[in-house]
Amino acid sequence: MVNIKTIDARVLSRMFLAGAKNLEAKKEWINELNVFPVPDGDTGTNMTMTIMSAAAEVGSLGNPDMETLARAISSGSLRGARGNSGVILSQLLRGFTKSVKDKRELDAAAIAAAMEKGVETAYKAVMKPKEGTILTVAREAACRASLIADETEDLDTFFQDIIATAEDVLSRTPDMLPVLKEAGVVDSGGQGLLEVFKGAYDGFLGKEIDYSQFEHGHTAAVTKIDKQAETEIKFGYCTEFIILLNNPMSEDSEHEFKKFLMSIGDSIVLVADDDIVKVHVHTNHPGQAIEKALTFGALSRMKIDNMREEHHEKLIKDAEKLAREQEEQERNSEPEKEVGFISVSAGKGMTDIFKELGVDYLIEGGQTMNPSTEDMLNAIARVNAKTVYIFPNNKNIILAANQARDLTEDKEVVVIPTRTVPQGITAMISFVPEKSSDENTESMLQAISRVKTGQITYAVRDTRIDDKEIHEGDIMGIGDHGLLAAGRDRLDVAKDTIAQMVDEESEVISIYFGADIDESEADELASEIEEEYPDCDVEVNCGGQPIYYYVISVE
C-alpha cells in the first residue's frame, strides 16, 4: 500500500471498531484459553463486553474529532469494564486516549507514546502485576513501538512490527507463568489484546468490515402491534440518549431543559450528574430534543424507536426501568445513612442470605458474569449512605470495584477484597456499627483471611493442573490457591476437597448447594462431614448458584 505516515480521528475510529469486532469474533476461543477448564471461562467475554461498551459510544459519534473520539473510547470502556482483563484493557485505552486527545493526527512517535502511556496507566491499576499476562504483552509491544518509531515513518511497517512483537511475547507467556505451561495455553488476556491489534490493523488497511452493529447502537427486531394500541400512542417516538456534558448542568438549566422536553412530549426521565445526563422522552419531534441537547455537549448512546412499530412489552419494560431510575433518584433525597453495603451475588439462596444480613444493594453476577464498573457505579449511586462497603466476592471483580471507587467523589467507598461469597458473608457478619470505618475495615480483612473456600464444578476439556491429569467431564474441587481434588464422583470430590481445607483450628464448615443439586444430596454430604469432623459445626444452605455444584467454606 501507499506509504502512510499519519492517521486522523476518522481512521483511528475505524481501527478501534475493527479491533473491537475482531475481539468479539474470537471471544469464545479466548474463553477456552483459561487455565482452569471450568465451564465459565470468561476472559474473552469480559474483554469483549468492555470494548463493545466503548464501541457503542464511538459508533454513535458520526464524524468525530480526536478529542471526542478519545472521550468516547475512554468513558465507554471505563464504565463497561468487566473482570480483571476488561479493567486492564480499559486502563490501556484510557492512557492511550489521554495521550492522543489533543492531537489532530498521529504519527508513529505519537502512537508509541500513547501506547506507553496506556501501559503506565494499566500497571498503576493492578496492585501486584504478574509477568506472562496481558500487561506483559502490552508493555513489550509499547517498548517495541518506541524503539522503531524513530526508524520508520511508514505506519504499515510500524503496525506489522508491533503485532509480530506481541505475537512473539504471547508465545513466551507459558515460560513466564508455570501454570500456563502446565495447562498448555498462552495467556488469554494477552491473546485478547493481540486480537484487538490485529483487527485494528485490518481497519487501518481499509479491509471490508461490517460496522453496522455499532451504528446508533443495536436495534432490536421490530414487532408490529395492533391498530388500537397504535391509536392510543400520543407521541410516536421513544427517544433516548446520554449527553456528555461540556460543563456541569446547573439546577436552573436542568429545570429549563425538562420544561422544554415537557413542551414537546411526555414520559420524561432526566437524570443528571457532573459529567453526563441520561434523557428519555416520548415525542413526535425527536430532532428538536436532540438539537436542544447538543447545546449542552456531545451525545452518546442515541436510540429512537417508532413506538407504533415497537414490541409493546419491550417498551413497557424500558419505561419501567427508567421510571425506577427516577424513583431511586428521588429516594436519594431522603436523609443519608452513615453506612451502606453492596454485594455481588450469584444464586437466589446466596442473595437471600445477604439480604437477611442487611446488604442494601445486590448486584447479580459472579464468576459466570462479571459486573461492569458501570454496574458498580449505579449501585453506589443507589445506596444512600455516606460510606459504602462493596463485597466483590470474586477475585475477577475486585479491580472493577476499585475502579468504581476511584470514580466516585460524593461518598466514601470501601472495597473489601472478598474473593468468594463465603468471604463476603463473613465480612458482613464482622461489621460492628459502633466501630469507625478504619476499624471495621481492619476487622473485616482479618475475618476474611480466616475463611477457606472450595468450589465443586466440572471440567469442560482435558488439561493438566498441579500435576493432576484432568479429563473432560471430571469433577474438580478448586480452592483459594489451586486445584484441591478431582475425580468422577461429585460427593467423593466434595469430601476430598473439604479434607484438604480442614485443620486443627477449623470450627465451622458451611455447605452452599447449587441450582443443580437436590437438598437431599447436600444433607447426605453434610451427614458424612459431621461424622468425619465431630469437632466442627456443619451448616447447609441453599445457595442456588449456577455452574458450581457446591461452594464450601471452612473457618
XYZ file of C-alpha atoms in Angstrom:
555
model
C 0.000 0.000 0.000
C 0.972 3.669 -0.299
C 3.402 4.890 2.368
C 1.125 6.364 5.077
C 2.817 8.451 7.768
C -0.149 9.653 9.856
C -3.712 8.731 10.783
C -6.558 11.066 11.757
C -9.570 10.569 14.043
C -11.605 9.023 11.224
C -9.017 6.288 10.626
C -8.398 5.750 14.352
C -12.143 5.334 14.861
C -12.269 2.752 12.066
C -9.258 0.930 13.550
C -10.796 0.867 17.020
C -14.119 -0.521 15.794
C -12.320 -3.140 13.691
C -10.283 -4.159 16.742
C -13.474 -4.494 18.773
C -15.109 -6.530 16.020
C -12.177 -8.941 15.774
C -12.077 -9.439 19.541
C -15.789 -10.197 19.564
C -15.349 -12.764 16.782
C -12.640 -14.593 18.784
C -14.156 -14.319 22.272
C -15.263 -17.952 22.653
C -11.859 -19.217 21.556
C -10.198 -16.852 24.059
C -12.561 -18.084 26.803
C -11.236 -21.599 26.213
C -7.666 -20.468 26.992
C -8.470 -20.098 30.708
C -6.108 -22.200 32.829
C -8.881 -23.918 34.770
C -11.129 -25.878 32.375
C -14.271 -24.747 34.184
C -17.487 -24.033 32.236
C -17.242 -20.296 32.934
C -14.054 -19.256 31.153
C -14.780 -15.577 30.771
C -11.708 -13.575 29.685
C -12.906 -13.254 26.096
C -16.418 -12.324 27.210
C -15.192 -9.734 29.705
C -12.799 -8.064 27.268
C -15.437 -8.090 24.519
C -18.150 -6.535 26.697
C -15.653 -3.896 27.848
C -14.590 -2.861 24.363
C -18.142 -3.121 22.977
C -19.319 -0.620 25.577
C -16.817 1.844 24.123
C -17.549 0.786 20.527
C -21.238 1.591 21.029
C -20.312 5.154 22.018
C -17.828 5.511 19.145
C -20.358 4.154 16.655
C -22.883 6.823 17.611
C -20.497 9.744 17.028
C -20.736 10.030 13.259
C -17.647 12.018 12.228
C -15.709 12.713 15.451
C -12.590 14.747 16.054
C -9.755 13.254 18.095
C -10.896 14.728 21.413
C -14.490 13.487 21.049
C -13.292 10.058 19.913
C -10.847 9.807 22.827
C -13.580 10.724 25.314
C -15.971 8.117 23.886
C -13.369 5.317 23.966
C -12.190 6.189 27.471
C -15.616 6.760 29.033
C -17.250 3.775 27.335
C -14.519 1.301 28.241
C -14.151 2.568 31.826
C -17.855 2.236 32.555
C -18.235 -1.026 30.676
C -15.133 -2.693 32.153
C -15.751 -6.245 33.421
C -13.329 -8.621 35.085
C -9.622 -8.099 35.590
C -8.828 -8.414 31.887
C -11.576 -5.925 30.992
C -10.426 -3.386 33.594
C -6.815 -3.685 32.382
C -7.980 -3.227 28.774
C -9.993 -0.150 29.798
C -6.921 1.321 31.512
C -4.750 0.675 28.447
C -7.348 2.528 26.356
C -7.702 5.277 28.946
C -3.970 6.021 28.960
C -3.745 5.805 25.156
C -6.641 8.218 24.589
C -5.361 10.647 27.223
C -2.146 10.915 25.247
C -3.780 11.499 21.838
C -6.855 13.602 22.657
C -5.216 16.986 21.891
C -3.722 15.945 18.538
C -5.216 16.250 15.081
C -3.113 13.492 13.527
C -0.951 10.691 14.888
C 2.410 9.589 13.527
C 4.463 6.607 14.705
C 6.067 8.589 17.541
C 2.682 9.812 18.845
C 1.211 6.287 18.686
C 4.239 4.839 20.501
C 3.999 7.490 23.222
C 0.279 6.794 23.618
C 0.915 3.047 23.923
C 3.485 3.692 26.637
C 1.013 5.970 28.475
C -1.583 3.201 28.253
C 0.813 0.665 29.777
C 1.797 3.072 32.554
C -1.888 3.691 33.391
C -2.747 -0.021 33.367
C 0.159 -1.002 35.617
C -0.990 1.547 38.207
C -4.416 -0.124 38.345
C -3.013 -3.541 39.268
C -1.644 -3.960 42.793
C 0.598 -6.965 42.065
C 1.333 -7.155 38.330
C 2.410 -10.598 37.111
C 4.709 -11.376 34.209
C 3.205 -13.507 31.466
C -0.121 -11.653 31.309
C -1.868 -9.072 29.133
C 0.271 -6.429 30.872
C 3.473 -8.083 29.642
C 2.202 -8.257 26.066
C 1.085 -4.605 26.190
C 4.368 -3.422 27.725
C 6.628 -5.225 25.255
C 4.519 -4.066 22.298
C 4.775 -0.457 23.560
C 8.555 -0.793 24.078
C 8.942 -2.086 20.537
C 6.787 0.749 19.207
C 9.016 3.331 20.938
C 12.156 1.641 19.650
C 11.117 1.645 15.987
C 9.133 4.915 15.925
C 12.255 6.887 15.013
C 13.409 4.313 12.472
C 10.311 4.154 10.290
C 7.693 6.670 9.252
C 5.640 4.098 7.348
C 2.745 3.128 9.625
C 2.079 -0.104 7.719
C 5.566 -1.395 8.577
C 5.252 0.072 12.092
C 1.975 -1.754 12.872
C 3.183 -5.062 11.405
C 6.282 -4.929 13.609
C 4.217 -4.240 16.745
C 1.876 -7.174 16.001
C 4.834 -9.506 15.365
C 6.329 -8.452 18.713
C 3.040 -9.001 20.539
C 2.709 -12.466 18.949
C 6.246 -13.391 19.992
C 5.765 -12.212 23.594
C 2.398 -14.002 23.815
C 4.009 -17.262 22.649
C 6.514 -16.941 25.500
C 3.935 -16.309 28.284
C 3.912 -20.018 29.258
C 7.631 -19.686 30.087
C 6.831 -16.752 32.383
C 3.851 -18.306 34.181
C 4.317 -22.007 35.020
C 0.566 -22.503 35.417
C 0.115 -21.590 31.723
C 2.817 -24.044 30.669
C 1.302 -26.892 32.646
C -2.153 -26.223 31.172
C -0.678 -25.920 27.677
C -2.132 -22.472 26.925
C -0.924 -18.927 26.347
C -2.312 -16.064 28.449
C -5.947 -15.453 27.481
C -5.839 -11.706 28.205
C -2.704 -11.310 26.092
C -4.404 -13.225 23.281
C -7.378 -10.868 23.530
C -5.124 -7.820 23.228
C -3.387 -9.345 20.202
C -6.783 -9.817 18.519
C -7.543 -6.118 19.114
C -4.197 -5.220 17.495
C -4.857 -7.494 14.507
C -8.360 -6.156 13.996
C -7.127 -2.567 14.264
C -4.542 -3.287 11.572
C -7.301 -4.634 9.293
C -9.154 -1.373 9.903
C -6.007 0.584 9.018
C -5.716 -1.348 5.738
C -9.332 -0.480 4.954
C -10.482 -4.106 4.795
C -14.198 -4.677 4.369
C -15.612 -4.989 7.902
C -19.275 -4.904 8.912
C -19.628 -2.000 11.370
C -23.436 -1.889 11.223
C -23.882 -3.141 14.786
C -22.050 -0.060 16.092
C -24.088 2.483 14.167
C -26.525 4.205 16.532
C -26.473 1.176 18.850
C -28.214 -2.173 18.400
C -31.748 -2.136 17.042
C -33.961 -4.947 18.242
C -36.235 -6.825 15.874
C -39.455 -4.898 15.331
C -42.843 -6.477 16.011
C -45.946 -4.670 14.857
C -48.674 -4.014 17.428
C -52.375 -3.789 16.775
C -54.104 -0.669 15.431
C -55.943 0.051 18.671
C -52.709 0.237 20.626
C -51.288 2.371 17.830
C -54.041 4.968 18.120
C -53.517 5.205 21.893
C -49.907 6.387 21.419
C -49.995 10.180 21.514
C -46.255 10.671 20.925
C -44.777 8.308 18.363
C -41.028 8.234 19.038
C -39.349 6.842 22.138
C -36.160 8.925 22.220
C -33.201 8.157 24.483
C -29.644 9.473 24.647
C -26.831 10.416 27.002
C -25.367 13.941 26.983
C -21.607 14.062 27.653
C -21.653 17.482 29.318
C -19.230 20.249 28.366
C -19.898 21.731 31.823
C -21.904 20.520 34.837
C -25.620 21.264 34.336
C -26.982 23.771 36.856
C -30.325 23.239 38.576
C -31.815 26.098 36.558
C -30.589 24.611 33.271
C -31.884 21.197 34.264
C -35.292 22.692 35.102
C -35.427 24.630 31.805
C -34.378 21.575 29.780
C -37.026 19.428 31.466
C -39.622 22.156 30.833
C -38.647 22.183 27.134
C -38.988 18.387 26.897
C -42.434 18.611 28.514
C -43.465 21.062 25.815
C -42.688 18.544 23.038
C -43.577 15.218 24.687
C -44.233 13.125 27.781
C -42.826 10.137 29.761
C -39.802 12.268 30.568
C -36.911 10.998 32.630
C -33.909 13.258 33.092
C -31.109 12.133 35.428
C -28.043 14.390 35.703
C -24.653 14.136 37.366
C -21.443 16.160 36.903
C -20.386 14.546 33.632
C -23.442 13.057 31.971
C -27.195 13.429 31.658
C -29.468 10.499 30.784
C -32.558 11.570 28.835
C -35.723 9.675 27.886
C -38.742 11.304 26.215
C -41.717 10.238 24.106
C -42.180 12.859 21.400
C -43.289 13.423 17.810
C -40.203 15.594 17.232
C -37.044 13.704 18.314
C -34.891 16.065 16.253
C -35.919 19.013 18.450
C -34.935 17.103 21.616
C -31.558 16.213 20.101
C -30.939 19.766 18.844
C -31.594 21.205 22.300
C -29.412 18.565 23.971
C -26.479 19.386 21.690
C -26.273 22.838 23.283
C -25.053 21.114 26.475
C -22.494 18.727 24.971
C -21.878 15.741 22.703
C -24.428 12.915 22.521
C -23.892 9.207 23.089
C -25.992 6.001 23.010
C -28.706 7.635 20.916
C -31.770 5.468 20.346
C -35.001 6.436 18.583
C -37.768 3.843 18.301
C -41.013 4.229 16.422
C -43.385 3.110 19.154
C -46.163 2.324 16.685
C -43.965 -0.452 15.339
C -42.112 -1.393 18.539
C -42.839 -4.505 20.541
C -45.230 -3.388 23.267
C -43.750 -5.467 26.060
C -40.255 -4.152 25.408
C -41.475 -0.589 25.656
C -43.173 -1.272 28.970
C -40.010 -2.842 30.412
C -37.846 0.074 29.237
C -40.257 2.616 30.679
C -40.401 0.758 33.997
C -36.618 0.632 34.169
C -36.307 4.360 33.521
C -39.085 5.109 35.999
C -37.197 3.087 38.622
C -34.103 5.168 37.977
C -36.099 8.323 38.597
C -37.701 6.887 41.730
C -34.278 5.944 43.069
C -33.027 9.474 42.436
C -35.984 10.836 44.403
C -35.374 8.306 47.175
C -31.836 9.626 47.477
C -33.264 12.956 48.648
C -34.046 11.239 51.958
C -31.522 11.653 54.807
C -28.287 9.752 54.234
C -27.450 6.713 56.317
C -23.988 6.560 57.825
C -23.142 3.187 56.259
C -24.459 1.113 53.346
C -23.477 -2.206 51.771
C -23.226 -3.563 48.219
C -22.545 -7.218 47.474
C -22.137 -9.248 44.312
C -24.135 -12.463 44.456
C -24.965 -15.403 42.194
C -27.967 -17.549 43.058
C -31.210 -16.789 44.878
C -30.121 -18.510 48.087
C -26.888 -16.503 48.289
C -28.832 -13.307 47.590
C -31.380 -14.065 50.318
C -28.585 -14.614 52.857
C -27.017 -11.238 52.047
C -30.414 -9.519 52.298
C -31.015 -11.062 55.726
C -27.604 -9.781 56.845
C -28.563 -6.216 55.890
C -26.938 -5.670 52.491
C -28.615 -2.675 50.793
C -27.966 -3.499 47.147
C -27.250 -6.838 45.455
C -25.546 -6.979 42.056
C -26.395 -10.183 40.249
C -23.234 -11.689 38.860
C -20.145 -13.575 39.850
C -17.842 -15.938 38.033
C -20.240 -16.609 35.167
C -20.972 -12.932 34.531
C -18.683 -10.303 35.979
C -20.452 -6.995 36.718
C -19.031 -3.928 34.980
C -17.614 -0.780 36.536
C -20.831 0.966 35.463
C -22.884 -1.664 37.316
C -20.822 -0.823 40.405
C -21.226 2.927 39.887
C -25.005 2.549 39.509
C -25.138 0.501 42.704
C -23.081 3.100 44.604
C -25.413 5.849 43.386
C -28.449 3.904 44.624
C -27.143 3.308 48.138
C -27.970 6.466 50.054
C -25.115 6.384 52.581
C -22.025 8.404 53.439
C -19.801 5.322 53.496
C -20.464 2.364 51.187
C -18.786 -1.031 51.575
C -18.500 -3.238 48.489
C -18.007 -7.008 48.651
C -16.953 -8.176 45.124
C -16.894 -11.857 46.222
C -14.745 -12.844 43.258
C -11.089 -12.125 42.508
C -12.068 -11.180 38.944
C -14.419 -8.407 40.111
C -12.153 -6.622 42.616
C -10.467 -4.378 40.001
C -13.835 -3.206 38.610
C -14.951 -2.383 42.165
C -11.725 -0.441 42.784
C -12.235 1.437 39.511
C -15.772 2.396 40.558
C -14.449 3.530 43.948
C -11.868 5.769 42.252
C -14.540 7.295 40.005
C -16.837 8.126 42.960
C -16.401 11.552 44.517
C -19.510 12.208 46.604
C -19.182 9.412 49.183
C -16.556 7.220 50.784
C -16.355 3.816 49.114
C -14.502 0.959 50.800
C -13.795 -2.161 48.740
C -13.277 -5.224 50.917
C -11.362 -7.576 48.575
C -13.533 -10.636 49.146
C -12.642 -13.343 46.623
C -15.565 -15.692 47.346
C -19.183 -15.448 48.536
C -18.368 -17.092 51.913
C -15.761 -14.376 52.491
C -18.409 -11.752 51.702
C -20.834 -13.314 54.182
C -18.128 -13.387 56.882
C -17.168 -9.765 56.173
C -20.789 -8.653 56.520
C -21.205 -10.573 59.794
C -17.992 -8.936 61.097
C -19.342 -5.384 60.716
C -19.911 -3.553 64.023
C -21.939 -0.282 63.722
C -20.194 1.309 66.722
C -16.733 0.971 65.149
C -15.128 3.515 62.810
C -14.699 2.846 59.095
C -10.996 2.069 59.553
C -11.681 -0.276 62.483
C -14.395 -2.130 60.586
C -12.207 -2.430 57.502
C -9.400 -3.909 59.581
C -11.670 -6.398 61.365
C -13.299 -7.441 58.073
C -9.898 -8.028 56.452
C -8.809 -10.137 59.400
C -12.067 -12.110 59.338
C -11.928 -12.959 55.617
C -8.287 -14.050 55.930
C -9.515 -16.927 58.112
C -12.052 -18.179 55.522
C -11.023 -21.012 53.196
C -13.271 -21.686 50.192
C -13.653 -24.711 47.945
C -15.836 -24.828 44.837
C -17.030 -28.011 43.163
C -17.622 -27.927 39.397
C -16.851 -29.927 36.241
C -14.143 -29.778 33.559
C -15.021 -28.757 30.023
C -11.778 -30.022 28.429
C -8.735 -32.194 29.063
C -5.784 -30.496 30.747
C -3.161 -30.854 33.465
C -3.188 -28.797 36.677
C -0.898 -29.088 39.713
C 0.463 -32.415 38.391
C -3.076 -33.827 38.147
C -4.487 -35.130 34.868
C -7.948 -33.659 34.246
C -10.335 -35.091 31.647
C -13.436 -33.523 30.172
C -16.390 -34.232 32.452
C -14.263 -34.784 35.574
C -15.462 -33.220 38.808
C -12.992 -30.703 40.284
C -12.612 -29.156 43.734
C -10.980 -25.748 43.304
C -9.579 -23.983 46.364
C -8.292 -20.484 47.050
C -4.878 -21.260 45.554
C -5.443 -24.045 43.054
C -6.866 -27.494 42.463
C -7.632 -29.437 45.670
C -9.278 -32.593 44.313
C -10.501 -34.268 41.128
C -12.422 -37.410 40.241
C -15.591 -38.791 38.680
C -17.926 -38.774 41.717
C -19.343 -35.463 42.933
C -19.669 -36.338 46.633
C -16.256 -38.003 46.784
C -14.608 -34.909 45.271
C -16.509 -32.652 47.694
C -15.315 -34.756 50.663
C -11.727 -34.806 49.354
C -11.850 -31.025 48.910
C -13.034 -30.487 52.493
C -10.307 -32.838 53.756
C -7.733 -30.560 52.126
C -9.267 -27.489 53.807
C -9.872 -28.663 57.390
C -7.104 -28.375 60.007
C -6.856 -28.406 63.823
C -8.132 -24.822 64.103
C -11.233 -25.358 61.945
C -14.533 -24.758 63.740
C -17.277 -24.255 61.129
C -17.888 -25.972 57.772
C -20.569 -24.281 55.624
C -22.014 -26.015 52.558
C -23.915 -23.973 49.942
C -25.564 -26.255 47.371
C -26.139 -25.042 43.838
C -29.085 -24.847 41.458
C -28.444 -28.344 40.068
C -28.287 -30.103 43.456
C -31.155 -31.659 45.427
C -31.262 -30.736 49.104
C -31.269 -34.462 49.983
C -27.840 -34.892 48.367
C -26.489 -31.851 50.259
C -27.858 -33.280 53.527
C -26.172 -36.615 52.777
C -22.851 -34.802 52.269
C -23.344 -32.826 55.495
C -24.071 -36.007 57.499
C -20.867 -37.648 56.312
C -18.884 -34.490 57.060
C -20.346 -34.244 60.590
C -19.318 -37.829 61.218
C -15.810 -37.231 59.853
C -15.240 -33.953 61.758
C -17.196 -34.145 65.037
C -15.447 -31.058 66.469
C -16.773 -28.827 63.676
C -20.237 -27.293 63.269
C -21.612 -28.192 59.838
C -24.155 -25.871 58.192
C -26.142 -26.482 54.992
C -27.612 -23.589 52.973
C -29.337 -23.352 49.613
C -27.036 -21.153 47.521
C -28.821 -21.659 44.207
C -25.628 -20.733 42.353
C -25.154 -21.827 38.713
C -22.157 -23.818 37.412
C -20.821 -24.745 40.862
C -22.467 -27.799 42.447
C -21.192 -26.805 45.889
C -19.472 -23.800 47.410
C -17.882 -24.863 50.703
C -16.234 -22.703 53.346
C -14.134 -23.690 56.334
C -13.439 -21.246 59.156
